[in-house]
């Protein structure tokens, strides 16, 4: 077993608004060397770094829009988000919760600040990922997993070093609650200052870290500050994170699907023909109805 080395530490891009409720730095697929193939099956990552939204009577967010061919996963760190989809899925997620929506054959959904959060305003921080589905599952039935923080398995690290929340996949043989269509590890790692945690994924797994709070040192030699994205080489298995100060990081590891990607707007399929079909189906009302 050898060390999985850091390939790139990526600074956050100039933020832009998605709708009027999400002020995000896009890392995947717009940053240099982070196209849809590089972190396959993680094909999109928007990061809303801490942003103080003023109070608003009308909840800010993104109106009704379709998706087909992948999953959207939202990890809330601060603030509250409401979600509704045309498949009947929906709910409110708050600090520490995760919403895992499998669009698959197609849903319409909308994503908004939760009503009370909106009325009071406040600091909002979240990550949204798009996770690609294997070709054989792209047209399966939509589903929705509301993962409240108290249902997320937590692994306590020795010597009060902190804890690892296992959202999906596993850590030290402890499995997470989310069901996935391909092998994925998604961990929320909370480390106290000076603490160290070790991780190991096969070398072919595309692996990255988003620094949510604090700053960390990786493999004893690479410092990554808050709001940065760390991409690992596809070589070696083991990596080490040390907290330079109290830190929270999102660790992502996934076995690449290695299938063709045909993507446009809210649809991610394997071929151009399937993309055209997605637009046709959407225009013909086959994604259902959502007010
Ligand atoms: Mn969406």
PDB file of C-alpha atoms and ligand atoms in Angstrom:
ATOM      1  CA  UNK A   1       0.000   0.000   0.000  1.00  0.00           C
ATOM      2  CA  UNK A   2       1.338   3.403  -0.913  1.00  0.00           C
ATOM      3  CA  UNK A   3       0.409   7.039  -0.437  1.00  0.00           C
ATOM      4  CA  UNK A   4      -2.359   8.644  -2.465  1.00  0.00           C
ATOM      5  CA  UNK A   5      -0.704  11.956  -3.322  1.00  0.00           C
ATOM      6  CA  UNK A   6      -2.340  15.330  -3.799  1.00  0.00           C
ATOM      7  CA  UNK A   7      -2.644  16.203  -7.494  1.00  0.00           C
ATOM      8  CA  UNK A   8      -4.124  19.678  -7.167  1.00  0.00           C
ATOM      9  CA  UNK A   9      -5.380  22.115  -4.529  1.00  0.00           C
ATOM     10  CA  UNK A  10      -8.077  24.200  -6.174  1.00  0.00           C
ATOM     11  CA  UNK A  11      -9.137  27.637  -4.954  1.00  0.00           C
ATOM     12  CA  UNK A  12     -12.831  28.534  -5.101  1.00  0.00           C
ATOM     13  CA  UNK A  13     -13.986  30.228  -8.318  1.00  0.00           C
ATOM     14  CA  UNK A  14     -15.752  33.597  -8.266  1.00  0.00           C
ATOM     15  CA  UNK A  15     -19.224  32.766  -6.926  1.00  0.00           C
ATOM     16  CA  UNK A  16     -22.393  32.969  -8.993  1.00  0.00           C
ATOM     17  CA  UNK A  17     -26.044  32.655  -8.067  1.00  0.00           C
ATOM     18  CA  UNK A  18     -28.127  29.575  -8.866  1.00  0.00           C
ATOM     19  CA  UNK A  19     -31.638  30.982  -8.826  1.00  0.00           C
ATOM     20  CA  UNK A  20     -31.550  33.657  -6.135  1.00  0.00           C
ATOM     21  CA  UNK A  21     -30.948  31.350  -3.172  1.00  0.00           C
ATOM     22  CA  UNK A  22     -27.648  29.607  -3.771  1.00  0.00           C
ATOM     23  CA  UNK A  23     -24.432  31.570  -4.032  1.00  0.00           C
ATOM     24  CA  UNK A  24     -22.004  28.953  -5.216  1.00  0.00           C
ATOM     25  CA  UNK A  25     -18.442  28.374  -6.269  1.00  0.00           C
ATOM     26  CA  UNK A  26     -18.485  25.732  -8.977  1.00  0.00           C
ATOM     27  CA  UNK A  27     -15.605  23.257  -8.778  1.00  0.00           C
ATOM     28  CA  UNK A  28     -16.863  20.451 -11.064  1.00  0.00           C
ATOM     29  CA  UNK A  29     -17.083  20.690 -14.066  1.00  0.00           C
ATOM     30  CA  UNK A  30     -15.861  24.243 -14.659  1.00  0.00           C
ATOM     31  CA  UNK A  31     -12.512  24.398 -12.867  1.00  0.00           C
ATOM     32  CA  UNK A  32      -9.327  23.557 -14.738  1.00  0.00           C
ATOM     33  CA  UNK A  33      -8.753  19.767 -14.715  1.00  0.00           C
ATOM     34  CA  UNK A  34     -12.093  19.091 -12.981  1.00  0.00           C
ATOM     35  CA  UNK A  35     -14.274  18.223 -15.962  1.00  0.00           C
ATOM     36  CA  UNK A  36     -17.115  15.675 -15.685  1.00  0.00           C
ATOM     37  CA  UNK A  37     -14.792  12.746 -16.377  1.00  0.00           C
ATOM     38  CA  UNK A  38     -12.076  13.608 -13.889  1.00  0.00           C
ATOM     39  CA  UNK A  39     -14.086  12.952 -10.705  1.00  0.00           C
ATOM     40  CA  UNK A  40     -16.502  10.423 -12.316  1.00  0.00           C
ATOM     41  CA  UNK A  41     -19.063   9.529 -10.909  1.00  0.00           C
ATOM     42  CA  UNK A  42     -19.085  12.977  -9.192  1.00  0.00           C
ATOM     43  CA  UNK A  43     -20.014  15.069 -12.237  1.00  0.00           C
ATOM     44  CA  UNK A  44     -20.968  18.395 -10.644  1.00  0.00           C
ATOM     45  CA  UNK A  45     -20.031  20.112  -7.396  1.00  0.00           C
ATOM     46  CA  UNK A  46     -21.375  23.489  -6.357  1.00  0.00           C
ATOM     47  CA  UNK A  47     -20.221  24.855  -3.023  1.00  0.00           C
ATOM     48  CA  UNK A  48     -22.160  27.599  -1.255  1.00  0.00           C
ATOM     49  CA  UNK A  49     -19.472  28.889   1.093  1.00  0.00           C
ATOM     50  CA  UNK A  50     -20.765  30.716   4.183  1.00  0.00           C
ATOM     51  CA  UNK A  51     -22.984  33.530   3.024  1.00  0.00           C
ATOM     52  CA  UNK A  52     -25.233  35.707   5.156  1.00  0.00           C
ATOM     53  CA  UNK A  53     -28.618  35.994   3.450  1.00  0.00           C
ATOM     54  CA  UNK A  54     -30.760  38.953   4.530  1.00  0.00           C
ATOM     55  CA  UNK A  55     -34.266  38.253   5.860  1.00  0.00           C
ATOM     56  CA  UNK A  56     -36.800  37.749   3.084  1.00  0.00           C
ATOM     57  CA  UNK A  57     -40.574  37.238   3.140  1.00  0.00           C
ATOM     58  CA  UNK A  58     -40.343  35.273  -0.113  1.00  0.00           C
ATOM     59  CA  UNK A  59     -38.071  32.239   0.226  1.00  0.00           C
ATOM     60  CA  UNK A  60     -35.143  32.427  -2.178  1.00  0.00           C
ATOM     61  CA  UNK A  61     -34.144  29.448  -4.256  1.00  0.00           C
ATOM     62  CA  UNK A  62     -34.499  27.720  -7.596  1.00  0.00           C
ATOM     63  CA  UNK A  63     -37.904  27.226  -9.221  1.00  0.00           C
ATOM     64  CA  UNK A  64     -39.244  24.072 -10.845  1.00  0.00           C
ATOM     65  CA  UNK A  65     -36.731  22.381 -13.165  1.00  0.00           C
ATOM     66  CA  UNK A  66     -36.147  18.841 -14.465  1.00  0.00           C
ATOM     67  CA  UNK A  67     -33.345  16.324 -14.042  1.00  0.00           C
ATOM     68  CA  UNK A  68     -32.698  12.946 -15.663  1.00  0.00           C
ATOM     69  CA  UNK A  69     -29.884  10.411 -15.540  1.00  0.00           C
ATOM     70  CA  UNK A  70     -28.205  11.115 -12.197  1.00  0.00           C
ATOM     71  CA  UNK A  71     -28.672  11.889  -8.491  1.00  0.00           C
ATOM     72  CA  UNK A  72     -28.547  15.249  -6.721  1.00  0.00           C
ATOM     73  CA  UNK A  73     -27.112  15.198  -3.223  1.00  0.00           C
ATOM     74  CA  UNK A  74     -27.285  18.224  -0.957  1.00  0.00           C
ATOM     75  CA  UNK A  75     -25.266  18.405   2.261  1.00  0.00           C
ATOM     76  CA  UNK A  76     -26.404  21.219   4.553  1.00  0.00           C
ATOM     77  CA  UNK A  77     -23.879  22.777   6.905  1.00  0.00           C
ATOM     78  CA  UNK A  78     -25.732  25.939   7.910  1.00  0.00           C
ATOM     79  CA  UNK A  79     -29.221  27.208   7.132  1.00  0.00           C
ATOM     80  CA  UNK A  80     -32.258  25.188   6.079  1.00  0.00           C
ATOM     81  CA  UNK A  81     -33.378  24.029   2.648  1.00  0.00           C
ATOM     82  CA  UNK A  82     -36.796  22.847   1.503  1.00  0.00           C
ATOM     83  CA  UNK A  83     -37.158  20.512  -1.451  1.00  0.00           C
ATOM     84  CA  UNK A  84     -40.156  19.172  -3.367  1.00  0.00           C
ATOM     85  CA  UNK A  85     -40.253  16.910  -6.394  1.00  0.00           C
ATOM     86  CA  UNK A  86     -42.852  15.607  -8.834  1.00  0.00           C
ATOM     87  CA  UNK A  87     -42.356  12.052  -7.548  1.00  0.00           C
ATOM     88  CA  UNK A  88     -43.754  13.053  -4.137  1.00  0.00           C
ATOM     89  CA  UNK A  89     -40.333  13.303  -2.516  1.00  0.00           C
ATOM     90  CA  UNK A  90     -39.509  16.285  -0.407  1.00  0.00           C
ATOM     91  CA  UNK A  91     -38.781  17.696   2.971  1.00  0.00           C
ATOM     92  CA  UNK A  92     -36.672  20.117   4.902  1.00  0.00           C
ATOM     93  CA  UNK A  93     -33.051  19.635   5.671  1.00  0.00           C
ATOM     94  CA  UNK A  94     -31.079  21.576   8.211  1.00  0.00           C
ATOM     95  CA  UNK A  95     -27.628  21.649   9.692  1.00  0.00           C
ATOM     96  CA  UNK A  96     -25.931  18.280   9.342  1.00  0.00           C
ATOM     97  CA  UNK A  97     -28.686  16.703   7.224  1.00  0.00           C
ATOM     98  CA  UNK A  98     -28.352  15.298   3.727  1.00  0.00           C
ATOM     99  CA  UNK A  99     -30.919  15.052   0.969  1.00  0.00           C
ATOM    100  CA  UNK A 100     -30.260  12.386  -1.635  1.00  0.00           C
ATOM    101  CA  UNK A 101     -32.549  12.618  -4.651  1.00  0.00           C
ATOM    102  CA  UNK A 102     -32.327  10.025  -7.386  1.00  0.00           C
ATOM    103  CA  UNK A 103     -33.718  11.724 -10.475  1.00  0.00           C
ATOM    104  CA  UNK A 104     -33.047   8.661 -12.654  1.00  0.00           C
ATOM    105  CA  UNK A 105     -35.772   8.505 -15.383  1.00  0.00           C
ATOM    106  CA  UNK A 106     -36.850  12.033 -14.525  1.00  0.00           C
ATOM    107  CA  UNK A 107     -38.307  14.375 -11.946  1.00  0.00           C
ATOM    108  CA  UNK A 108     -39.211  17.988 -11.669  1.00  0.00           C
ATOM    109  CA  UNK A 109     -38.046  19.593  -8.459  1.00  0.00           C
ATOM    110  CA  UNK A 110     -37.586  22.917  -6.722  1.00  0.00           C
ATOM    111  CA  UNK A 111     -35.120  23.898  -4.049  1.00  0.00           C
ATOM    112  CA  UNK A 112     -35.743  26.786  -1.671  1.00  0.00           C
ATOM    113  CA  UNK A 113     -34.670  28.268   1.621  1.00  0.00           C
ATOM    114  CA  UNK A 114     -36.986  26.934   4.319  1.00  0.00           C
ATOM    115  CA  UNK A 115     -39.695  29.438   5.235  1.00  0.00           C
ATOM    116  CA  UNK A 116     -38.589  30.366   8.756  1.00  0.00           C
ATOM    117  CA  UNK A 117     -34.923  30.489   7.827  1.00  0.00           C
ATOM    118  CA  UNK A 118     -35.894  32.822   5.011  1.00  0.00           C
ATOM    119  CA  UNK A 119     -37.953  35.085   7.300  1.00  0.00           C
ATOM    120  CA  UNK A 120     -35.093  35.447   9.760  1.00  0.00           C
ATOM    121  CA  UNK A 121     -32.211  35.362   7.314  1.00  0.00           C
ATOM    122  CA  UNK A 122     -28.831  34.073   8.369  1.00  0.00           C
ATOM    123  CA  UNK A 123     -25.706  32.251   7.387  1.00  0.00           C
ATOM    124  CA  UNK A 124     -26.148  29.593   4.742  1.00  0.00           C
ATOM    125  CA  UNK A 125     -23.557  26.977   3.783  1.00  0.00           C
ATOM    126  CA  UNK A 126     -24.021  23.842   1.724  1.00  0.00           C
ATOM    127  CA  UNK A 127     -22.595  21.515  -0.903  1.00  0.00           C
ATOM    128  CA  UNK A 128     -24.569  20.191  -3.849  1.00  0.00           C
ATOM    129  CA  UNK A 129     -23.263  17.259  -5.835  1.00  0.00           C
ATOM    130  CA  UNK A 130     -24.516  15.536  -8.942  1.00  0.00           C
ATOM    131  CA  UNK A 131     -23.634  11.863  -8.912  1.00  0.00           C
ATOM    132  CA  UNK A 132     -23.851  10.062 -12.218  1.00  0.00           C
ATOM    133  CA  UNK A 133     -25.873   6.868 -12.570  1.00  0.00           C
ATOM    134  CA  UNK A 134     -24.614   3.790 -14.398  1.00  0.00           C
ATOM    135  CA  UNK A 135     -26.196   3.465 -17.873  1.00  0.00           C
ATOM    136  CA  UNK A 136     -28.343   0.535 -16.711  1.00  0.00           C
ATOM    137  CA  UNK A 137     -29.893   2.640 -13.923  1.00  0.00           C
ATOM    138  CA  UNK A 138     -30.433   5.962 -15.703  1.00  0.00           C
ATOM    139  CA  UNK A 139     -34.046   5.154 -16.567  1.00  0.00           C
ATOM    140  CA  UNK A 140     -34.930   3.481 -13.252  1.00  0.00           C
ATOM    141  CA  UNK A 141     -37.645   4.911 -10.986  1.00  0.00           C
ATOM    142  CA  UNK A 142     -36.894   8.147  -9.129  1.00  0.00           C
ATOM    143  CA  UNK A 143     -36.452   7.979  -5.369  1.00  0.00           C
ATOM    144  CA  UNK A 144     -35.706  10.228  -2.445  1.00  0.00           C
ATOM    145  CA  UNK A 145     -33.656   9.617   0.699  1.00  0.00           C
ATOM    146  CA  UNK A 146     -34.071  12.159   3.474  1.00  0.00           C
ATOM    147  CA  UNK A 147     -31.076  11.598   5.712  1.00  0.00           C
ATOM    148  CA  UNK A 148     -31.375  13.399   9.012  1.00  0.00           C
ATOM    149  CA  UNK A 149     -28.190  13.917  10.979  1.00  0.00           C
ATOM    150  CA  UNK A 150     -29.317  11.671  13.858  1.00  0.00           C
ATOM    151  CA  UNK A 151     -29.605   8.780  11.353  1.00  0.00           C
ATOM    152  CA  UNK A 152     -26.081   9.252  10.031  1.00  0.00           C
ATOM    153  CA  UNK A 153     -23.640   6.705  11.416  1.00  0.00           C
ATOM    154  CA  UNK A 154     -20.822   8.327  13.351  1.00  0.00           C
ATOM    155  CA  UNK A 155     -17.425   6.827  14.058  1.00  0.00           C
ATOM    156  CA  UNK A 156     -15.687   8.326  17.089  1.00  0.00           C
ATOM    157  CA  UNK A 157     -11.952   8.722  16.597  1.00  0.00           C
ATOM    158  CA  UNK A 158      -9.548   7.667  19.334  1.00  0.00           C
ATOM    159  CA  UNK A 159      -8.190  10.194  21.862  1.00  0.00           C
ATOM    160  CA  UNK A 160     -11.034  12.656  21.311  1.00  0.00           C
ATOM    161  CA  UNK A 161      -9.630  13.464  17.889  1.00  0.00           C
ATOM    162  CA  UNK A 162     -13.104  14.011  16.489  1.00  0.00           C
ATOM    163  CA  UNK A 163     -15.664  12.022  14.527  1.00  0.00           C
ATOM    164  CA  UNK A 164     -16.404  10.760  11.073  1.00  0.00           C
ATOM    165  CA  UNK A 165     -19.994  10.887   9.812  1.00  0.00           C
ATOM    166  CA  UNK A 166     -20.449   8.130   7.277  1.00  0.00           C
ATOM    167  CA  UNK A 167     -23.034   9.453   4.814  1.00  0.00           C
ATOM    168  CA  UNK A 168     -22.405   6.777   2.174  1.00  0.00           C
ATOM    169  CA  UNK A 169     -20.003   3.920   1.743  1.00  0.00           C
ATOM    170  CA  UNK A 170     -17.943   3.140   4.808  1.00  0.00           C
ATOM    171  CA  UNK A 171     -15.200   4.208   7.166  1.00  0.00           C
ATOM    172  CA  UNK A 172     -13.183   1.611   9.134  1.00  0.00           C
ATOM    173  CA  UNK A 173     -15.803  -1.010   8.176  1.00  0.00           C
ATOM    174  CA  UNK A 174     -18.711   1.060   9.521  1.00  0.00           C
ATOM    175  CA  UNK A 175     -21.313   1.525   6.794  1.00  0.00           C
ATOM    176  CA  UNK A 176     -23.301   4.656   5.992  1.00  0.00           C
ATOM    177  CA  UNK A 177     -27.064   4.792   5.590  1.00  0.00           C
ATOM    178  CA  UNK A 178     -27.370   6.120   2.014  1.00  0.00           C
ATOM    179  CA  UNK A 179     -27.988   3.597  -0.720  1.00  0.00           C
ATOM    180  CA  UNK A 180     -25.948   4.212  -3.872  1.00  0.00           C
ATOM    181  CA  UNK A 181     -25.913   2.734  -7.389  1.00  0.00           C
ATOM    182  CA  UNK A 182     -22.134   2.449  -7.648  1.00  0.00           C
ATOM    183  CA  UNK A 183     -19.382   2.260  -5.024  1.00  0.00           C
ATOM    184  CA  UNK A 184     -19.151   5.675  -3.352  1.00  0.00           C
ATOM    185  CA  UNK A 185     -17.718   6.883  -0.082  1.00  0.00           C
ATOM    186  CA  UNK A 186     -18.992  10.170   1.311  1.00  0.00           C
ATOM    187  CA  UNK A 187     -17.736  11.205   4.723  1.00  0.00           C
ATOM    188  CA  UNK A 188     -18.165  14.318   6.783  1.00  0.00           C
ATOM    189  CA  UNK A 189     -15.018  14.462   8.903  1.00  0.00           C
ATOM    190  CA  UNK A 190     -14.826  16.644  12.019  1.00  0.00           C
ATOM    191  CA  UNK A 191     -11.358  16.967  13.523  1.00  0.00           C
ATOM    192  CA  UNK A 192     -10.163  18.828  16.567  1.00  0.00           C
ATOM    193  CA  UNK A 193      -7.034  20.947  16.226  1.00  0.00           C
ATOM    194  CA  UNK A 194      -3.950  18.769  15.904  1.00  0.00           C
ATOM    195  CA  UNK A 195      -5.947  15.578  15.318  1.00  0.00           C
ATOM    196  CA  UNK A 196      -5.088  13.140  12.548  1.00  0.00           C
ATOM    197  CA  UNK A 197      -7.319  10.768  10.576  1.00  0.00           C
ATOM    198  CA  UNK A 198      -6.331   8.166   7.994  1.00  0.00           C
ATOM    199  CA  UNK A 199      -8.215   7.049   4.901  1.00  0.00           C
ATOM    200  CA  UNK A 200      -7.687   4.409   2.260  1.00  0.00           C
ATOM    201  CA  UNK A 201      -9.352   3.965  -1.128  1.00  0.00           C
ATOM    202  CA  UNK A 202      -8.297   1.908  -4.145  1.00  0.00           C
ATOM    203  CA  UNK A 203      -6.015   3.882  -6.464  1.00  0.00           C
ATOM    204  CA  UNK A 204      -8.536   3.942  -9.320  1.00  0.00           C
ATOM    205  CA  UNK A 205     -11.172   5.592  -7.096  1.00  0.00           C
ATOM    206  CA  UNK A 206     -11.521   9.280  -7.920  1.00  0.00           C
ATOM    207  CA  UNK A 207     -10.918  11.009  -4.612  1.00  0.00           C
ATOM    208  CA  UNK A 208     -11.272  14.578  -3.355  1.00  0.00           C
ATOM    209  CA  UNK A 209     -11.804  16.681  -0.239  1.00  0.00           C
ATOM    210  CA  UNK A 210     -13.738  19.912   0.237  1.00  0.00           C
ATOM    211  CA  UNK A 211     -12.537  22.016   3.186  1.00  0.00           C
ATOM    212  CA  UNK A 212     -15.690  23.278   4.922  1.00  0.00           C
ATOM    213  CA  UNK A 213     -14.178  24.686   8.127  1.00  0.00           C
ATOM    214  CA  UNK A 214     -10.637  25.342   9.287  1.00  0.00           C
ATOM    215  CA  UNK A 215      -7.485  24.293   7.504  1.00  0.00           C
ATOM    216  CA  UNK A 216      -5.800  20.926   7.116  1.00  0.00           C
ATOM    217  CA  UNK A 217      -2.472  19.386   6.230  1.00  0.00           C
ATOM    218  CA  UNK A 218      -2.500  16.363   3.930  1.00  0.00           C
ATOM    219  CA  UNK A 219       0.126  13.614   3.950  1.00  0.00           C
ATOM    220  CA  UNK A 220       2.353  15.763   6.196  1.00  0.00           C
ATOM    221  CA  UNK A 221       3.199  18.200   3.433  1.00  0.00           C
ATOM    222  CA  UNK A 222       0.282  19.901   1.654  1.00  0.00           C
ATOM    223  CA  UNK A 223      -1.699  22.644   3.372  1.00  0.00           C
ATOM    224  CA  UNK A 224      -5.273  23.187   2.210  1.00  0.00           C
ATOM    225  CA  UNK A 225      -7.208  26.211   3.521  1.00  0.00           C
ATOM    226  CA  UNK A 226     -10.945  26.725   4.065  1.00  0.00           C
ATOM    227  CA  UNK A 227     -13.224  26.603   0.999  1.00  0.00           C
ATOM    228  CA  UNK A 228     -10.614  24.836  -1.146  1.00  0.00           C
ATOM    229  CA  UNK A 229     -10.961  21.573  -3.065  1.00  0.00           C
ATOM    230  CA  UNK A 230      -8.260  18.931  -2.978  1.00  0.00           C
ATOM    231  CA  UNK A 231      -7.926  16.444  -5.851  1.00  0.00           C
ATOM    232  CA  UNK A 232      -5.873  13.274  -5.387  1.00  0.00           C
ATOM    233  CA  UNK A 233      -3.839  11.396  -7.966  1.00  0.00           C
ATOM    234  CA  UNK A 234      -5.117   8.011  -9.137  1.00  0.00           C
ATOM    235  CA  UNK A 235      -2.083   6.353  -7.691  1.00  0.00           C
ATOM    236  CA  UNK A 236      -1.595   4.955  -4.208  1.00  0.00           C
ATOM    237  CA  UNK A 237      -4.296   4.202  -1.645  1.00  0.00           C
ATOM    238  CA  UNK A 238      -3.649   5.844   1.715  1.00  0.00           C
ATOM    239  CA  UNK A 239      -3.904   9.459   2.722  1.00  0.00           C
ATOM    240  CA  UNK A 240      -3.758  11.316   5.987  1.00  0.00           C
ATOM    241  CA  UNK A 241      -5.514  14.479   7.122  1.00  0.00           C
ATOM    242  CA  UNK A 242      -4.223  16.559  10.019  1.00  0.00           C
ATOM    243  CA  UNK A 243      -6.237  19.471  11.390  1.00  0.00           C
ATOM    244  CA  UNK A 244      -4.168  22.673  11.627  1.00  0.00           C
ATOM    245  CA  UNK A 245      -7.125  24.083  13.549  1.00  0.00           C
ATOM    246  CA  UNK A 246     -10.608  22.703  14.318  1.00  0.00           C
ATOM    247  CA  UNK A 247     -11.728  21.478  10.914  1.00  0.00           C
ATOM    248  CA  UNK A 248     -14.636  19.990   8.985  1.00  0.00           C
ATOM    249  CA  UNK A 249     -14.011  18.353   5.631  1.00  0.00           C
ATOM    250  CA  UNK A 250     -16.152  16.478   3.129  1.00  0.00           C
ATOM    251  CA  UNK A 251     -14.316  13.433   1.778  1.00  0.00           C
ATOM    252  CA  UNK A 252     -15.461  11.968  -1.546  1.00  0.00           C
ATOM    253  CA  UNK A 253     -14.272   8.740  -3.115  1.00  0.00           C
ATOM    254  CA  UNK A 254     -15.898   6.869  -5.970  1.00  0.00           C
ATOM    255  CA  UNK A 255     -15.204   4.064  -8.384  1.00  0.00           C
ATOM    256  CA  UNK A 256     -15.389   5.617 -11.861  1.00  0.00           C
ATOM    257  CA  UNK A 257     -18.241   4.402 -14.071  1.00  0.00           C
ATOM    258  CA  UNK A 258     -16.054   4.892 -17.179  1.00  0.00           C
ATOM    259  CA  UNK A 259     -19.114   5.247 -19.418  1.00  0.00           C
ATOM    260  CA  UNK A 260     -19.709   7.860 -22.142  1.00  0.00           C
ATOM    261  CA  UNK A 261     -21.205  11.148 -20.915  1.00  0.00           C
ATOM    262  CA  UNK A 262     -23.650  13.214 -22.978  1.00  0.00           C
ATOM    263  CA  UNK A 263     -24.681  16.196 -20.861  1.00  0.00           C
ATOM    264  CA  UNK A 264     -26.669  19.319 -21.470  1.00  0.00           C
ATOM    265  CA  UNK A 265     -28.315  21.558 -18.893  1.00  0.00           C
ATOM    266  CA  UNK A 266     -30.215  19.440 -16.355  1.00  0.00           C
ATOM    267  CA  UNK A 267     -29.787  16.099 -18.184  1.00  0.00           C
ATOM    268  CA  UNK A 268     -26.833  13.730 -18.100  1.00  0.00           C
ATOM    269  CA  UNK A 269     -27.123  10.701 -20.379  1.00  0.00           C
ATOM    270  CA  UNK A 270     -24.752   8.430 -22.316  1.00  0.00           C
ATOM    271  CA  UNK A 271     -25.610   9.411 -25.911  1.00  0.00           C
ATOM    272  CA  UNK A 272     -26.803  12.444 -27.870  1.00  0.00           C
ATOM    273  CA  UNK A 273     -29.893  10.474 -28.883  1.00  0.00           C
ATOM    274  CA  UNK A 274     -30.819   9.956 -25.225  1.00  0.00           C
ATOM    275  CA  UNK A 275     -30.306  13.675 -24.585  1.00  0.00           C
ATOM    276  CA  UNK A 276     -32.691  14.589 -27.417  1.00  0.00           C
ATOM    277  CA  UNK A 277     -35.189  12.084 -25.975  1.00  0.00           C
ATOM    278  CA  UNK A 278     -34.868  13.741 -22.545  1.00  0.00           C
ATOM    279  CA  UNK A 279     -35.691  17.176 -23.980  1.00  0.00           C
ATOM    280  CA  UNK A 280     -38.601  15.679 -25.989  1.00  0.00           C
ATOM    281  CA  UNK A 281     -39.990  13.895 -22.934  1.00  0.00           C
ATOM    282  CA  UNK A 282     -39.665  17.032 -20.826  1.00  0.00           C
ATOM    283  CA  UNK A 283     -41.372  19.183 -23.471  1.00  0.00           C
ATOM    284  CA  UNK A 284     -44.169  16.604 -23.740  1.00  0.00           C
ATOM    285  CA  UNK A 285     -44.890  16.731 -20.016  1.00  0.00           C
ATOM    286  CA  UNK A 286     -43.535  13.252 -19.248  1.00  0.00           C
ATOM    287  CA  UNK A 287     -41.663  14.421 -16.163  1.00  0.00           C
ATOM    288  CA  UNK A 288     -44.915  14.808 -14.245  1.00  0.00           C
ATOM    289  CA  UNK A 289     -46.243  17.956 -12.646  1.00  0.00           C
ATOM    290  CA  UNK A 290     -45.048  20.185  -9.851  1.00  0.00           C
ATOM    291  CA  UNK A 291     -46.683  23.411  -8.791  1.00  0.00           C
TER     292      UNK A 291
HETATM  293 MN1  LIG B   1     -31.879  20.706  -9.215  1.00  0.00          MN
END
